[in-house]
Coordinates of C-alpha atoms (C1' of nucleotides) in Angstrom, one line a residue:
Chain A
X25 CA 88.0 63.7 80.3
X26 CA 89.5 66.3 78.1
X27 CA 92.5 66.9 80.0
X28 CA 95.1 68.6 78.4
X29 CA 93.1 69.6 75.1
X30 CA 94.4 70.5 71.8
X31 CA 98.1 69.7 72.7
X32 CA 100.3 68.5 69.8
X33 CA 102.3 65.3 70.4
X34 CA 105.3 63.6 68.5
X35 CA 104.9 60.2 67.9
X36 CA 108.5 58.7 66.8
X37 CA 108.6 54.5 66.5
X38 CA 109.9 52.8 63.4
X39 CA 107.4 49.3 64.1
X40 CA 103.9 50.5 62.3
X41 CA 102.0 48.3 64.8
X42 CA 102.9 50.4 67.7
X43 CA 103.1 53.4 66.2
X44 CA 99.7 53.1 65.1
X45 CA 98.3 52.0 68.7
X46 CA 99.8 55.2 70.2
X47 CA 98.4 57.0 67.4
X48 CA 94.8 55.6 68.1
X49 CA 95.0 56.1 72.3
X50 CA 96.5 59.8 71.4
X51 CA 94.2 60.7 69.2
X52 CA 91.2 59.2 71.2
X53 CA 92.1 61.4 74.0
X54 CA 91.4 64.4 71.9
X55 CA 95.2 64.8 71.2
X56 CA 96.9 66.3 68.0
X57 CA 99.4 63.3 66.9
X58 CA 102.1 63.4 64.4
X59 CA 104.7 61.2 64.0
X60 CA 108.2 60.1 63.0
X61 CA 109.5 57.0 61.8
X62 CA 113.3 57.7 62.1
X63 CA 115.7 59.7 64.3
X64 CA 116.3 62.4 61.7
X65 CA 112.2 62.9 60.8
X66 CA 112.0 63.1 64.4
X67 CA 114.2 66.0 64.6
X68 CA 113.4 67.7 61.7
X69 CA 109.8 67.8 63.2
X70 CA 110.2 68.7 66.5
X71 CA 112.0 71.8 65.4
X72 CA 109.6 72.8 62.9
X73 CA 106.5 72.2 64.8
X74 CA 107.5 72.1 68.4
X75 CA 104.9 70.0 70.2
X76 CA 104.1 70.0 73.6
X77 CA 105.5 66.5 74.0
X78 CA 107.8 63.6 72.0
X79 CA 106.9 60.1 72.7
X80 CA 110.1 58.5 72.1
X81 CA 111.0 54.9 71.3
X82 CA 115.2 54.0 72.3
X83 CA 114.8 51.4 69.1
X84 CA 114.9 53.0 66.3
X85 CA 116.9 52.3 62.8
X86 CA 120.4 54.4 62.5
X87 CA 120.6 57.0 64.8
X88 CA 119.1 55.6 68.5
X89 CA 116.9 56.9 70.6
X90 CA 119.5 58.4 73.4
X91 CA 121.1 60.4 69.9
X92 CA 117.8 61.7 69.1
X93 CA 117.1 62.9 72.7
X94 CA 120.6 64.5 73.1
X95 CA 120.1 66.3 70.2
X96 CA 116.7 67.3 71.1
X97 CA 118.4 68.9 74.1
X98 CA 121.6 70.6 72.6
X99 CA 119.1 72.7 70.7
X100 CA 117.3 75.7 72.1
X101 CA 114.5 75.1 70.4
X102 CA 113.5 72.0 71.3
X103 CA 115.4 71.2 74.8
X104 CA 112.7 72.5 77.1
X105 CA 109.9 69.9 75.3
X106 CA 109.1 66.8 77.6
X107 CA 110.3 63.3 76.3
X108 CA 108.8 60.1 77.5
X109 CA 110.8 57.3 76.0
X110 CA 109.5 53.9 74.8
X111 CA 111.9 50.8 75.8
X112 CA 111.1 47.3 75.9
X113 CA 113.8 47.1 77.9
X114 CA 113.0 47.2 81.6
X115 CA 116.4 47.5 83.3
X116 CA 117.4 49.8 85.5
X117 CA 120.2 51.0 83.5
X118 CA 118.6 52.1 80.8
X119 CA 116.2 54.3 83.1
X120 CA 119.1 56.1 84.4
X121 CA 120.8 56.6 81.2
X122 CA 117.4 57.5 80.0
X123 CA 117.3 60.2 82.8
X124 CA 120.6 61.3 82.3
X125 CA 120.4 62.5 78.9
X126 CA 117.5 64.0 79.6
X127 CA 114.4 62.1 79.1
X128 CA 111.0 63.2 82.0
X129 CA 109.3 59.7 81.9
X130 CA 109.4 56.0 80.7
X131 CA 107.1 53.9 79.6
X132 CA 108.4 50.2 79.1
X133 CA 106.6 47.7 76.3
X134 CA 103.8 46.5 76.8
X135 CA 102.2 48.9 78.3
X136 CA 98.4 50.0 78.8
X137 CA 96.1 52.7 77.2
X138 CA 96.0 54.0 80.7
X139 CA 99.5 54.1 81.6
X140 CA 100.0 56.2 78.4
X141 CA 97.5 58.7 78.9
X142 CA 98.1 58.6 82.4
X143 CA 101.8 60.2 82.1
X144 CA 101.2 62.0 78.8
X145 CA 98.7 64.0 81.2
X146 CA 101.2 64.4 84.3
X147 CA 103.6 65.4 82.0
X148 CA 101.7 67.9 80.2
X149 CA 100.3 69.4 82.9
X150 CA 103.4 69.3 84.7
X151 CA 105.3 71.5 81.8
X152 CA 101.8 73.4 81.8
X153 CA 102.0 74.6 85.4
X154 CA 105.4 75.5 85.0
X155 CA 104.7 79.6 84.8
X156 CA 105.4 79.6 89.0
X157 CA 107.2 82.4 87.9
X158 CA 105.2 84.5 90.1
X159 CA 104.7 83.0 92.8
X160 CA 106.0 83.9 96.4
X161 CA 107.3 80.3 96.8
X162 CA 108.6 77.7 95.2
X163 CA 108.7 74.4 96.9
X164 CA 110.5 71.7 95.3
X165 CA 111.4 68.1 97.3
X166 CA 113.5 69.3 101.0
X167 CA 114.0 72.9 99.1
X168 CA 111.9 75.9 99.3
X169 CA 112.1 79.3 97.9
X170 CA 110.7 82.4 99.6
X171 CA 111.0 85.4 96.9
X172 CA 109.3 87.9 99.7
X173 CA 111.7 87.6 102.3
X174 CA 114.3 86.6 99.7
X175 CA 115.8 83.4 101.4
X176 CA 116.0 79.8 101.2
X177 CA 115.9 77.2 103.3
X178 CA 116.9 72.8 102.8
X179 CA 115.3 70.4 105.2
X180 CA 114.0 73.2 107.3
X181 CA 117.2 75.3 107.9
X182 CA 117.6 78.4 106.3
X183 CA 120.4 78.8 103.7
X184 CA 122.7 81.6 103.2
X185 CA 123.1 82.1 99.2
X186 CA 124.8 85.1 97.5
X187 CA 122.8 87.0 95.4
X188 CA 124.0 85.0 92.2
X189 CA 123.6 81.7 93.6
X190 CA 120.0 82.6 95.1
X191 CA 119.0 83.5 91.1
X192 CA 120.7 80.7 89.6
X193 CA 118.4 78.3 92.2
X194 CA 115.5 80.7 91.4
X195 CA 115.8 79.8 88.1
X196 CA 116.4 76.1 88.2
X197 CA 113.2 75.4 90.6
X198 CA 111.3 77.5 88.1
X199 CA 112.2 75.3 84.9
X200 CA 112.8 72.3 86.8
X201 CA 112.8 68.8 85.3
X202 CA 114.2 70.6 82.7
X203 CA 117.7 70.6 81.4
X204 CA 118.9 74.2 81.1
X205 CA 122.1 74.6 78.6
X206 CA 124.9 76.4 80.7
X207 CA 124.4 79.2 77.8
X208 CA 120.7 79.2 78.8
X209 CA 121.7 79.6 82.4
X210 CA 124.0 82.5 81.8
X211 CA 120.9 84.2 79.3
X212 CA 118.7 83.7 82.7
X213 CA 120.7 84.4 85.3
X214 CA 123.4 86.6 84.1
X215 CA 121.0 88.6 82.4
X216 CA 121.7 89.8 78.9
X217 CA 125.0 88.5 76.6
X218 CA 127.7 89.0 79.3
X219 CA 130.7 87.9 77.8
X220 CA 131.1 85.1 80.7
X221 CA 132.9 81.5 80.5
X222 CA 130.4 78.9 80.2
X223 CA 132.3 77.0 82.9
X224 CA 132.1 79.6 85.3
X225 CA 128.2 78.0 85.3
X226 CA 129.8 75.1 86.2
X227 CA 131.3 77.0 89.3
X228 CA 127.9 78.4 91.1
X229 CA 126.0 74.8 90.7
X230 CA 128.7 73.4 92.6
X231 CA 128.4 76.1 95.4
X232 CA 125.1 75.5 95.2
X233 CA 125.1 71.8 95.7
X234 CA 127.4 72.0 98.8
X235 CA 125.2 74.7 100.6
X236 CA 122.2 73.1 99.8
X237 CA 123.3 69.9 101.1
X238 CA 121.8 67.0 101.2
X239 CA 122.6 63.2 100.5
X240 CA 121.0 62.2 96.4
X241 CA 122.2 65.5 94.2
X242 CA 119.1 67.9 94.2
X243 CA 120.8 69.5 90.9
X244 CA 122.0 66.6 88.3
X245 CA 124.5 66.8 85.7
X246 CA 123.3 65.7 82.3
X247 CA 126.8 65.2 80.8
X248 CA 127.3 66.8 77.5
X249 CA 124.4 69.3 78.3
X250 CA 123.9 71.0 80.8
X251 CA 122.2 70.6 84.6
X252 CA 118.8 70.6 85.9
X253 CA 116.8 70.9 89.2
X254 CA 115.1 67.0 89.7
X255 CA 111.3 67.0 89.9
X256 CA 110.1 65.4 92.9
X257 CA 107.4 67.3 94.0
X258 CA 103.6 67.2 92.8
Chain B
X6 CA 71.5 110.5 106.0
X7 CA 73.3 109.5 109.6
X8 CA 76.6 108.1 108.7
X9 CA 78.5 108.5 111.8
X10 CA 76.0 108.8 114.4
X11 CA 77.1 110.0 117.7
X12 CA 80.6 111.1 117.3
X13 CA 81.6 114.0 119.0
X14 CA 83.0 117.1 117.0
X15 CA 85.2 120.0 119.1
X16 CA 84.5 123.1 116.9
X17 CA 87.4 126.6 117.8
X18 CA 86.0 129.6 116.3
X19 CA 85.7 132.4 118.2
X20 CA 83.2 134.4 116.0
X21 CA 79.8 133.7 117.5
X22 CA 78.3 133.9 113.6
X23 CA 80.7 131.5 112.4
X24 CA 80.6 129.2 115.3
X25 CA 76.7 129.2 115.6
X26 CA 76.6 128.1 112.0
X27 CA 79.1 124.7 112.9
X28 CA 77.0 124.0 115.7
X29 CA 73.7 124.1 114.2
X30 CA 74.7 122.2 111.1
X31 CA 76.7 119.8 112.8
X32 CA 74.1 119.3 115.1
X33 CA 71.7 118.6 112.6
X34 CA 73.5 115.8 111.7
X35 CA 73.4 114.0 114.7
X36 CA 77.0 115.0 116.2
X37 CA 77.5 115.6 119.6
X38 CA 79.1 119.3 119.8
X39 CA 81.7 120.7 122.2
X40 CA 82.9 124.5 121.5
X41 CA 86.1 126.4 122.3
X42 CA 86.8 130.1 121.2
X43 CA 90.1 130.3 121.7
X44 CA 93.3 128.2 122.1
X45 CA 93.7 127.6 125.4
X46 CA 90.2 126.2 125.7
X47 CA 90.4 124.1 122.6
X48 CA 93.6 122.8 124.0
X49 CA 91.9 122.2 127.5
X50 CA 88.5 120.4 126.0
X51 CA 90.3 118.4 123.7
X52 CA 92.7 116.8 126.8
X53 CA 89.1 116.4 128.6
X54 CA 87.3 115.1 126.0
X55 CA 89.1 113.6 123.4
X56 CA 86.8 114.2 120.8
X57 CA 86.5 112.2 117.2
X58 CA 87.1 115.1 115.5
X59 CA 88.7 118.5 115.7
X60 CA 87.4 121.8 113.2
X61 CA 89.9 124.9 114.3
X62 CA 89.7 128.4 113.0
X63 CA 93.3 129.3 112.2
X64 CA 92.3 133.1 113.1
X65 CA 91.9 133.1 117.0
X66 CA 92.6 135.9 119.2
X67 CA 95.9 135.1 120.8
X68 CA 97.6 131.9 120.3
X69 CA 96.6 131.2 116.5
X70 CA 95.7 127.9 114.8
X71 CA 98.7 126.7 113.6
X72 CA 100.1 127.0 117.4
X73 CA 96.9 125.0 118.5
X74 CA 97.1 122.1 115.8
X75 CA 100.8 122.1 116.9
X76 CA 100.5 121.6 120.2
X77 CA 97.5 118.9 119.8
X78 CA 100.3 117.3 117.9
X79 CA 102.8 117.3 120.3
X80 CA 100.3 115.8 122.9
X81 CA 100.0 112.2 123.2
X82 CA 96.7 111.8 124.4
X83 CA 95.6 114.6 121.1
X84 CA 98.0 114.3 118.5
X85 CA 96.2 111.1 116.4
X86 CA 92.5 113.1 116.4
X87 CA 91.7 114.6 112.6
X88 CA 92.0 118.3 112.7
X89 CA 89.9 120.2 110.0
X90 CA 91.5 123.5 109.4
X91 CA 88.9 126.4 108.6
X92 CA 90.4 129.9 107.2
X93 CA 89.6 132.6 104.6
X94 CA 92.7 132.3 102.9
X95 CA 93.1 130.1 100.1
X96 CA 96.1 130.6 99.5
X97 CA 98.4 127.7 98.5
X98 CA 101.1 128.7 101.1
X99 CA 98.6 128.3 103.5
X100 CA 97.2 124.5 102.9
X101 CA 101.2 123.7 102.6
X102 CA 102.0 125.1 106.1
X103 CA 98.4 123.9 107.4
X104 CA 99.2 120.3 106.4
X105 CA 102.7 120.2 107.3
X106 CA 101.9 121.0 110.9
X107 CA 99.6 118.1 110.6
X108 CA 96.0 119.0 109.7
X109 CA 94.1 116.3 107.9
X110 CA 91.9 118.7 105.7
X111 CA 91.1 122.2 105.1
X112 CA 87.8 124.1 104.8
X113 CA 88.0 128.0 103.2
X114 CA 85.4 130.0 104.0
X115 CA 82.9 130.6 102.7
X116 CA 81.6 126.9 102.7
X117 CA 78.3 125.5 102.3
X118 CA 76.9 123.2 104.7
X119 CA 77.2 120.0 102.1
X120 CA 80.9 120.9 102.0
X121 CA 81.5 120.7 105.5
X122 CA 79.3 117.6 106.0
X123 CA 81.3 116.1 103.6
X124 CA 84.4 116.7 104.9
X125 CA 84.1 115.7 108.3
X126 CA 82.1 112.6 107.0
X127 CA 85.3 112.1 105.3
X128 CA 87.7 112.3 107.7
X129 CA 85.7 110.2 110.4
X130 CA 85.1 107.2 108.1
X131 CA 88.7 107.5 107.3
X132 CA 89.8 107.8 111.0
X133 CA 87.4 104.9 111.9
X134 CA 88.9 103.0 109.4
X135 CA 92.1 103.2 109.9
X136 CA 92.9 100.7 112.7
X137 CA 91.5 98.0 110.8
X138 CA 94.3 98.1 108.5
X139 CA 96.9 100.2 109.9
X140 CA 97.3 98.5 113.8
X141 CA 97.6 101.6 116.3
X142 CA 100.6 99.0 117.3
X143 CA 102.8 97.2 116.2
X144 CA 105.0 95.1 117.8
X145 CA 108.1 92.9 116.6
X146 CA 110.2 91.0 119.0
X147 CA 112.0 93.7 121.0
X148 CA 110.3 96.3 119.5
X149 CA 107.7 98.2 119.7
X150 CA 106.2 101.0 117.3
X151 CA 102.9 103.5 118.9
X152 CA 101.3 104.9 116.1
X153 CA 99.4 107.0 118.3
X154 CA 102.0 108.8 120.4
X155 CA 104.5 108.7 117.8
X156 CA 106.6 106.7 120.0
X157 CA 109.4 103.3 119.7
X158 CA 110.2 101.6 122.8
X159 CA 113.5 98.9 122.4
X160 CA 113.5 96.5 125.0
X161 CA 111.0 98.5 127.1
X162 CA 113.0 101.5 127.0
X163 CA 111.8 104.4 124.5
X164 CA 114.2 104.9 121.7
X165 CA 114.3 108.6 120.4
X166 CA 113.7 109.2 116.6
X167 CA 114.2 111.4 114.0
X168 CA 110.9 111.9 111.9
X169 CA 112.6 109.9 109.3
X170 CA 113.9 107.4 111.1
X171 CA 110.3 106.7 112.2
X172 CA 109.3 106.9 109.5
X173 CA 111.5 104.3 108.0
X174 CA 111.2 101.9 110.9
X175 CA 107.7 101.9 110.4
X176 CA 107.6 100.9 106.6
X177 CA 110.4 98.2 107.7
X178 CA 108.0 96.5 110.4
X179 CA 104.9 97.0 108.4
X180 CA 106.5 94.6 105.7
X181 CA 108.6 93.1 108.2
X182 CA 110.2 89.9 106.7
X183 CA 109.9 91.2 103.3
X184 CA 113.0 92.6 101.5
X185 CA 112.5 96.0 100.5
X186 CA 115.1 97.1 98.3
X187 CA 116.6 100.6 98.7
X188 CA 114.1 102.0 95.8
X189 CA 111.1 100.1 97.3
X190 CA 111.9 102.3 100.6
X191 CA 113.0 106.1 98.8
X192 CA 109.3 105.4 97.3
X193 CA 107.7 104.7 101.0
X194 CA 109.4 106.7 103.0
X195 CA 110.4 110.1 100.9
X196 CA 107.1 109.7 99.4
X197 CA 107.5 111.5 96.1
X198 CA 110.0 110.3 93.7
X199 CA 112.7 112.3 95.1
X200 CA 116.3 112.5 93.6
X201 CA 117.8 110.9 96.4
X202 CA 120.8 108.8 96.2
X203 CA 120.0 105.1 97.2
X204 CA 123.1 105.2 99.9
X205 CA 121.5 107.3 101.6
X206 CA 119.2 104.8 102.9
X207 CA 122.1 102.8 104.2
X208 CA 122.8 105.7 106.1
X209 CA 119.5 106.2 107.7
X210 CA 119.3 102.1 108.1
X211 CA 122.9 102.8 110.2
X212 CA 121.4 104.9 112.5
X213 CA 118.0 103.0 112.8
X214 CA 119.7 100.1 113.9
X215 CA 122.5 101.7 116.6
X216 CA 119.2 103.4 117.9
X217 CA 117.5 100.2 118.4
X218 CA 120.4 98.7 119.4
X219 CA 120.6 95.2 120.4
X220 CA 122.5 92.5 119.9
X221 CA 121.2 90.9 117.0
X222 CA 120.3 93.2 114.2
X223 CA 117.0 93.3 113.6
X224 CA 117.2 94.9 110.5
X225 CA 118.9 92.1 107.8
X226 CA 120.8 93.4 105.2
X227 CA 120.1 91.1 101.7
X228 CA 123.3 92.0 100.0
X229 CA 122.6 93.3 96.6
X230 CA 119.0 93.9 96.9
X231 CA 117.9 95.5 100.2
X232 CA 117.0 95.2 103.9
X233 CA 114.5 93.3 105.7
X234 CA 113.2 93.3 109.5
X235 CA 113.6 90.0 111.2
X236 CA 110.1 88.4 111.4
X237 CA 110.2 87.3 115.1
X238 CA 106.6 87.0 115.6
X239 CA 103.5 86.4 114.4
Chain C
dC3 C1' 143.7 49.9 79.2
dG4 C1' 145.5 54.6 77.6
dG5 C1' 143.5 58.9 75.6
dT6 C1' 140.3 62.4 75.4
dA7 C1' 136.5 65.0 76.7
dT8 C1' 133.7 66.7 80.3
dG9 C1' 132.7 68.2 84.7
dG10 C1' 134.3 68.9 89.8
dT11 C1' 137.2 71.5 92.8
dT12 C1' 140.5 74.8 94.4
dA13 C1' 142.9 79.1 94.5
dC14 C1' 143.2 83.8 93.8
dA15 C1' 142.8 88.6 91.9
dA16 C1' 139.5 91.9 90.7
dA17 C1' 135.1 93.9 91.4
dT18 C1' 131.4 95.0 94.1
dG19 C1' 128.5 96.1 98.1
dC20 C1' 128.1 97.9 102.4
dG21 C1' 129.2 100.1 107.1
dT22 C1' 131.0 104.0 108.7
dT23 C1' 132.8 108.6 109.4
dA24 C1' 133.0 113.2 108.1
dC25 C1' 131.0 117.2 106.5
dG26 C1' 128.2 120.7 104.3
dA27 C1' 123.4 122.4 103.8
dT28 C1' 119.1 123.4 105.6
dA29 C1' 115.5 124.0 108.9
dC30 C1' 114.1 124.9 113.4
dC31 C1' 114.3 127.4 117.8
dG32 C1' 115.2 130.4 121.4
Chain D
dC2 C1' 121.3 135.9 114.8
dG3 C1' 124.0 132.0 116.8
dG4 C1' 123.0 127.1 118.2
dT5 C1' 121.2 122.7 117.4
dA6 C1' 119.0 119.0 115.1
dT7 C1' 118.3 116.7 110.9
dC8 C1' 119.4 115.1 106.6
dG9 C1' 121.8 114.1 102.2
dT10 C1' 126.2 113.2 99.9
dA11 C1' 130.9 111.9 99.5
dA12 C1' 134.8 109.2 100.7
dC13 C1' 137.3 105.4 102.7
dG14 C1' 138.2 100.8 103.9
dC15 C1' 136.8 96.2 104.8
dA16 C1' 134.4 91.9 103.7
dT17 C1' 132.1 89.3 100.4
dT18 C1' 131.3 88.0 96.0
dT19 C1' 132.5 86.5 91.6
dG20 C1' 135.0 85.2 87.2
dT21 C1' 138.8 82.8 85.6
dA22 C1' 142.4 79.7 85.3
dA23 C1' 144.5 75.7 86.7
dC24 C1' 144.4 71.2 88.3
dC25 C1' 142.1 66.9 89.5
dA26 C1' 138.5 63.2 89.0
dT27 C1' 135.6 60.7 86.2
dA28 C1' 133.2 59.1 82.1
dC29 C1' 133.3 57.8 77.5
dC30 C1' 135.6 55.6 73.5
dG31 C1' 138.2 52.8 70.7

DNA sequence: CGGTATGGTTACAAATGCGTTACGATACCG
DNA sequence: CGGTATCGTAACGCATTTGTAACCATACCG
């Protein structure tokens, strides 16, 4: 199966023995691998060659995992690439911190060959599909989007947005899973450089939330950077 | 060749030499041919008949062609049947006037017998076409639109409206559910890009909509981008 | 535990969009 | 040639939308 051919992956662990196992699977599956041994390679890399997708270990020496991601996402250049992080750790904590900064999958030690390729593949093609730019509708967990008749609807029941909130949702269902910057939000939504207060962002996604309703937040917070539509769907 | 076997051409001329000439090409082709050499008679056979296709002389002893195709036009049971205009003038003036009145196509004499086959293969295929994509009805919730005689009914009742305001109510139902911004509708319904201010199709909107009356409007306004008929049906 | 940063929430003035009315221009008709 | 219908534009006012500031709640940090 030659899935997602030719994409590039990151490969950051500090332990050779599992680097070099991820390596091996990676490579086996017809993937491009590089690799990083240390938060700052792993940075420096990521910017320079911006792979498709970072493999991520929380453990690694000086600056952690969770440092490596955040920065990963306060930069443009980078903050759109999926992370799956490595933990041995298993709790449920460090999933949700894991989330919360920004990561789109986990994979716990030990794991299998086939749990690995298995969500390097969902999440490539995930980011791959993404382009639903032009589609009529965009259907994301309770929440659709119907760009013909220009309305929206939550569980079933049509929503009435302003015309700013119905492009700010527009845009987060499009890049969703994603964290978008509040500066990238304004860029996408507000069009070109308006000279507009970053918190004002801050503003419509809480309009947003309220009319859209619902009980778990459909648009999360990821403190220190910026929001993001959840994935559920696919 | 026998493209549209068996359709049944009214031909208004009322110089024998001219006339004898339709017939006998028309003929040849497998049409069934009715004659009427003047306007009252082409006015008559057309009630009786209702024939596919109409070819009118715009030079007629008494009431002329233009006063003919008008009238066909302003019947019910006439005004959807293709009119081919035939004259000797070529002038530009004349197609203009010809077409505004409602004629479908024009023939200048002298033509040759491929010329008018052509035509009036033309117009038939186009004619016979036509309901497959455009429906002779449309009908959304209280309203209903009859291509055929030019006609809205509200609620039963018939609504009286202004050429453009037909117009416009029929490009509305037509993408009934779909915005159309105010650009989207200048394009469909003032055809040419006219300079026409965008308000102005609030205006026409405004008057569509206390026509139609109602309590509910059925045409949605999507502040900021445009208006949309309610899709009621289906 | 305070203190600080970050995000949520509320309030409000300014800006914008739209419905409406009025009116002039033009075409059509008797 | 006056009368009528139709249409496009301008102007006014109301309602909604929206950006900002201010204040409150919560998370993070030592």
């Amino acid at each position: 199966m030659v899935t997602m051919a030719n994409a590039q992956i990151l490969v950051v662990d500090d332990e050779p023995d599992i680097l070099s196992v991820l390596v091996y699977h990676l490579s086996r599956e017809g993937y491009r691998v590089t690799t990083a041994v240390n938060g700052q390679g792993a940075l420096t890399t990521a910017d320079a060659d911006r792979p498709d997708l970072i493999i991520l270990d929380l453990m690694l020496p000086g600056m952690d995992g969770y440092e490596v991601l955040q920065r990963l996402r306060r930069a443009e250049r980078t903050n759109s690439i999926p992370v799956i992080l490595l933990t041995a750790r298993r709790e449920e904590e460090e999933r949700v911190k894991g989330f919360e900064v920004g990561a789109d999958d986990y994979i716990t030690k030990p794991f299998s060959a086939r749990e690995l390729t298995l969500r390097v593949e969902a999440l490539l093609r995930r980011a791959k599909a993404e382009p639903v730019s032009a589609s009529r509708r965009i259907s994301v967990g309770p929440v659709e989007l119907d760009r013909e008749g220009h309305r929206v609807f939550s569980e079933g029941s049509e929503v009435d947005l302003t015309p700013l909130e119905y492009r700010l949702l527009e845009v987060l269902l499009e890049r969703r899973g994603r964290v978008q910057s509040r500066r990238q939000l304004l860029q996408a939504v507000w069009d070109t450089n308006a000279s507009i207060e970053t918190r004002t962002v801050d503003m419509h996604v809480a309009r947003l939330r309220t009319k859209l309703g619902g009980a778990a937040p459909l648009i999360e917070t990821v403190r220190g950077i910026g929001y993001r539509f959840r994935a559920l769907d696919k």
